[in-house]
PDB file of C-alpha atoms in Angstrom:
ATOM      1  CA  MET A   1      88.365  91.864  87.032  1.00 69.00           C
ATOM      2  CA  ASN A   2      85.309  91.442  89.333  1.00 79.00           C
ATOM      3  CA  GLU A   3      82.705  93.735  87.397  1.00 83.00           C
ATOM      4  CA  LYS A   4      80.281  93.735  91.404  1.00 87.00           C
ATOM      5  CA  ILE A   5      83.045  96.240  93.268  1.00 89.00           C
ATOM      6  CA  LYS A   6      83.456  98.365  90.122  1.00 92.00           C
ATOM      7  CA  ILE A   7      81.598 100.855  91.887  1.00 95.00           C
ATOM      8  CA  PRO A   8      81.577 104.979  91.896  1.00 96.00           C
ATOM      9  CA  ALA A   9      82.114 104.810  95.824  1.00 96.00           C
ATOM     10  CA  VAL A  10      85.606 101.410  95.556  1.00 96.00           C
ATOM     11  CA  ASP A  11      86.666 104.047  92.710  1.00 96.00           C
ATOM     12  CA  GLN A  12      86.859 106.725  94.974  1.00 98.00           C
ATOM     13  CA  LEU A  13      88.189 104.549  97.829  1.00 97.00           C
ATOM     14  CA  PHE A  14      91.065 103.681  95.137  1.00 97.00           C
ATOM     15  CA  GLU A  15      91.206 106.803  94.188  1.00 98.00           C
ATOM     16  CA  ALA A  16      92.196 108.207  98.047  1.00 98.00           C
ATOM     17  CA  ILE A  17      94.365 104.533  98.869  1.00 98.00           C
ATOM     18  CA  LEU A  18      96.340 106.629  95.590  1.00 98.00           C
ATOM     19  CA  THR A  19      96.930 109.753  96.949  1.00 98.00           C
ATOM     20  CA  LEU A  20      98.710 108.248 100.029  1.00 98.00           C
ATOM     21  CA  LYS A  21     102.419 109.198  99.708  1.00 98.00           C
ATOM     22  CA  ASN A  22     104.864 106.838 102.064  1.00 98.00           C
ATOM     23  CA  LYS A  23     104.609 104.739 104.647  1.00 97.00           C
ATOM     24  CA  ASP A  24     102.805 107.010 107.429  1.00 98.00           C
ATOM     25  CA  GLU A  25     100.590 108.104 105.596  1.00 98.00           C
ATOM     26  CA  CYS A  26      99.636 105.199 104.942  1.00 98.00           C
ATOM     27  CA  TYR A  27      99.290 103.847 108.788  1.00 98.00           C
ATOM     28  CA  ILE A  28      97.276 106.678 109.606  1.00 98.00           C
ATOM     29  CA  PHE A  29      94.070 106.661 107.172  1.00 98.00           C
ATOM     30  CA  PHE A  30      94.171 102.752 107.350  1.00 98.00           C
ATOM     31  CA  GLU A  31      93.956 103.104 111.209  1.00 97.00           C
ATOM     32  CA  ASP A  32      91.452 105.749 110.020  1.00 98.00           C
ATOM     33  CA  ILE A  33      89.313 103.442 107.678  1.00 98.00           C
ATOM     34  CA  CYS A  34      89.941 100.050 108.923  1.00 97.00           C
ATOM     35  CA  THR A  35      89.449  98.445 111.926  1.00 98.00           C
ATOM     36  CA  VAL A  36      92.926  97.157 114.342  1.00 97.00           C
ATOM     37  CA  ASN A  37      91.164  93.617 113.450  1.00 97.00           C
ATOM     38  CA  GLU A  38      90.384  94.187 109.263  1.00 98.00           C
ATOM     39  CA  LEU A  39      94.083  95.792 109.218  1.00 97.00           C
ATOM     40  CA  LEU A  40      94.941  92.674 110.852  1.00 97.00           C
ATOM     41  CA  SER A  41      93.979  90.201 108.808  1.00 97.00           C
ATOM     42  CA  LEU A  42      94.990  91.845 104.946  1.00 97.00           C
ATOM     43  CA  SER A  43      98.463  92.198 106.400  1.00 98.00           C
ATOM     44  CA  GLN A  44      98.012  88.120 107.000  1.00 98.00           C
ATOM     45  CA  ARG A  45      96.581  87.927 103.907  1.00 98.00           C
ATOM     46  CA  PHE A  46      99.696  89.215 102.078  1.00 98.00           C
ATOM     47  CA  GLU A  47     101.720  87.918 104.713  1.00 98.00           C
ATOM     48  CA  VAL A  48     100.389  84.196 103.318  1.00 98.00           C
ATOM     49  CA  ALA A  49     100.375  85.101  99.586  1.00 98.00           C
ATOM     50  CA  LYS A  50     104.206  85.369 100.282  1.00 98.00           C
ATOM     51  CA  MET A  51     104.730  82.348 102.109  1.00 98.00           C
ATOM     52  CA  LEU A  52     103.746  80.311  99.320  1.00 98.00           C
ATOM     53  CA  ARG A  53     105.242  81.783  97.202  1.00 97.00           C
ATOM     54  CA  GLN A  54     107.670  80.278  98.581  1.00 97.00           C
ATOM     55  CA  ASP A  55     106.858  77.120  98.746  1.00 97.00           C
ATOM     56  CA  LYS A  56     106.372  76.800 102.247  1.00 98.00           C
ATOM     57  CA  THR A  57     103.919  74.384 103.510  1.00 98.00           C
ATOM     58  CA  TYR A  58     100.257  75.412 105.084  1.00 98.00           C
ATOM     59  CA  LEU A  59     101.969  73.768 108.773  1.00 98.00           C
ATOM     60  CA  GLU A  60     104.520  76.573 108.512  1.00 98.00           C
ATOM     61  CA  ILE A  61     101.919  79.330 106.985  1.00 98.00           C
ATOM     62  CA  SER A  62      99.832  79.075 109.448  1.00 98.00           C
ATOM     63  CA  SER A  63     101.931  78.599 112.767  1.00 98.00           C
ATOM     64  CA  LYS A  64     103.876  80.940 111.872  1.00 98.00           C
ATOM     65  CA  THR A  65     101.423  83.818 110.627  1.00 98.00           C
ATOM     66  CA  GLY A  66      98.389  82.247 113.641  1.00 98.00           C
ATOM     67  CA  ALA A  67      96.290  82.069 109.919  1.00 98.00           C
ATOM     68  CA  SER A  68      93.727  79.429 109.238  1.00 98.00           C
ATOM     69  CA  THR A  69      93.707  76.778 106.919  1.00 97.00           C
ATOM     70  CA  ALA A  70      90.858  77.827 105.385  1.00 98.00           C
ATOM     71  CA  THR A  71      92.433  82.059 105.335  1.00 98.00           C
ATOM     72  CA  ILE A  72      95.636  80.251 103.260  1.00 98.00           C
ATOM     73  CA  SER A  73      93.702  78.186 100.448  1.00 98.00           C
ATOM     74  CA  ARG A  74      91.228  81.182 100.144  1.00 97.00           C
ATOM     75  CA  VAL A  75      94.210  83.212  99.596  1.00 98.00           C
ATOM     76  CA  ASN A  76      95.755  79.774  97.577  1.00 98.00           C
ATOM     77  CA  ARG A  77      92.893  79.983  95.531  1.00 98.00           C
ATOM     78  CA  SER A  78      93.624  83.585  94.797  1.00 96.00           C
ATOM     79  CA  LEU A  79      96.842  83.342  93.926  1.00 97.00           C
ATOM     80  CA  ASN A  80      96.462  80.454  90.999  1.00 96.00           C
ATOM     81  CA  TYR A  81      93.263  81.601  89.964  1.00 96.00           C
ATOM     82  CA  GLY A  82      92.261  85.041  90.516  1.00 94.00           C
ATOM     83  CA  ASN A  83      93.380  88.464  88.929  1.00 94.00           C
ATOM     84  CA  ASP A  84      97.775  88.508  89.926  1.00 95.00           C
ATOM     85  CA  GLY A  85      97.316  90.970  91.724  1.00 96.00           C
ATOM     86  CA  TYR A  86      99.806  89.522  94.410  1.00 97.00           C
ATOM     87  CA  ASP A  87     102.155  89.092  92.181  1.00 96.00           C
ATOM     88  CA  MET A  88     101.837  92.391  90.295  1.00 96.00           C
ATOM     89  CA  VAL A  89     102.399  93.670  93.164  1.00 97.00           C
ATOM     90  CA  PHE A  90     105.395  91.418  94.117  1.00 96.00           C
ATOM     91  CA  SER A  91     107.032  91.698  91.778  1.00 95.00           C
ATOM     92  CA  ARG A  92     106.650  95.614  92.216  1.00 95.00           C
ATOM     93  CA  MET A  93     108.015  95.162  95.540  1.00 94.00           C
ATOM     94  CA  GLU A  94     111.665  93.380  94.732  1.00 90.00           C
ATOM     95  CA  SER A  95     112.287  95.290  91.717  1.00 81.00           C
ATOM     96  CA  PRO A  96     113.488  98.455  93.936  1.00 63.00           C
ATOM     97  CA  LYS A  97     115.285  96.461  95.750  1.00 61.00           C
ATOM     98  CA  ARG A  98     117.005  94.847  92.824  1.00 53.00           C
ATOM     99  CA  THR A  99     117.764  98.189  91.162  1.00 53.00           C
ATOM    100  CA  LYS A 100     119.183  99.529  94.821  1.00 57.00           C
ATOM    101  CA  ASP A 101     120.986  96.781  94.949  1.00 54.00           C
ATOM    102  CA  LYS A 102     122.529  96.871  91.951  1.00 52.00           C
ATOM    103  CA  THR A 103     123.151 100.196  92.630  1.00 52.00           C
ATOM    104  CA  ASN A 104     125.044  99.182  95.067  1.00 54.00           C
ATOM    105  CA  ASN A 105     127.299  96.706  94.220  1.00 52.00           C
ATOM    106  CA  GLN A 106     128.409  99.067  91.347  1.00 50.00           C
ATOM    107  CA  THR A 107     129.125 100.965  94.400  1.00 48.00           C
ATOM    108  CA  ASN A 108     131.593  98.335  96.002  1.00 50.00           C
ATOM    109  CA  ASP A 109     132.998  97.560  92.678  1.00 49.00           C
ATOM    110  CA  GLU A 110     134.403 100.888  91.857  1.00 49.00           C
ATOM    111  CA  ASN A 111     135.806 101.363  94.944  1.00 46.00           C
TER     112      ASN A 111
END
């Protein structure tokens, strides 16, 4: 973890984010705290990371997201040499989906 960002102000920001209860609250908060371009840049990086994990090429990613090769390269560097934050979130996003799918399959099997 980068000690340069571990300061009280960042701690407070993360505490605030952790109070958000749903996607609507996220929209409300992030629209206030970020500019539209900042929010779109963050979401673009997240999409780039997902596509890199799906082994898409830089050309495919750039074409779909509009991200520059410099942005794609930075995200790729984070995926390969960062703190595994993207992977932590991706696995958590998949887990409930898998559980839900298993529950649906059990329900369908029982019918």
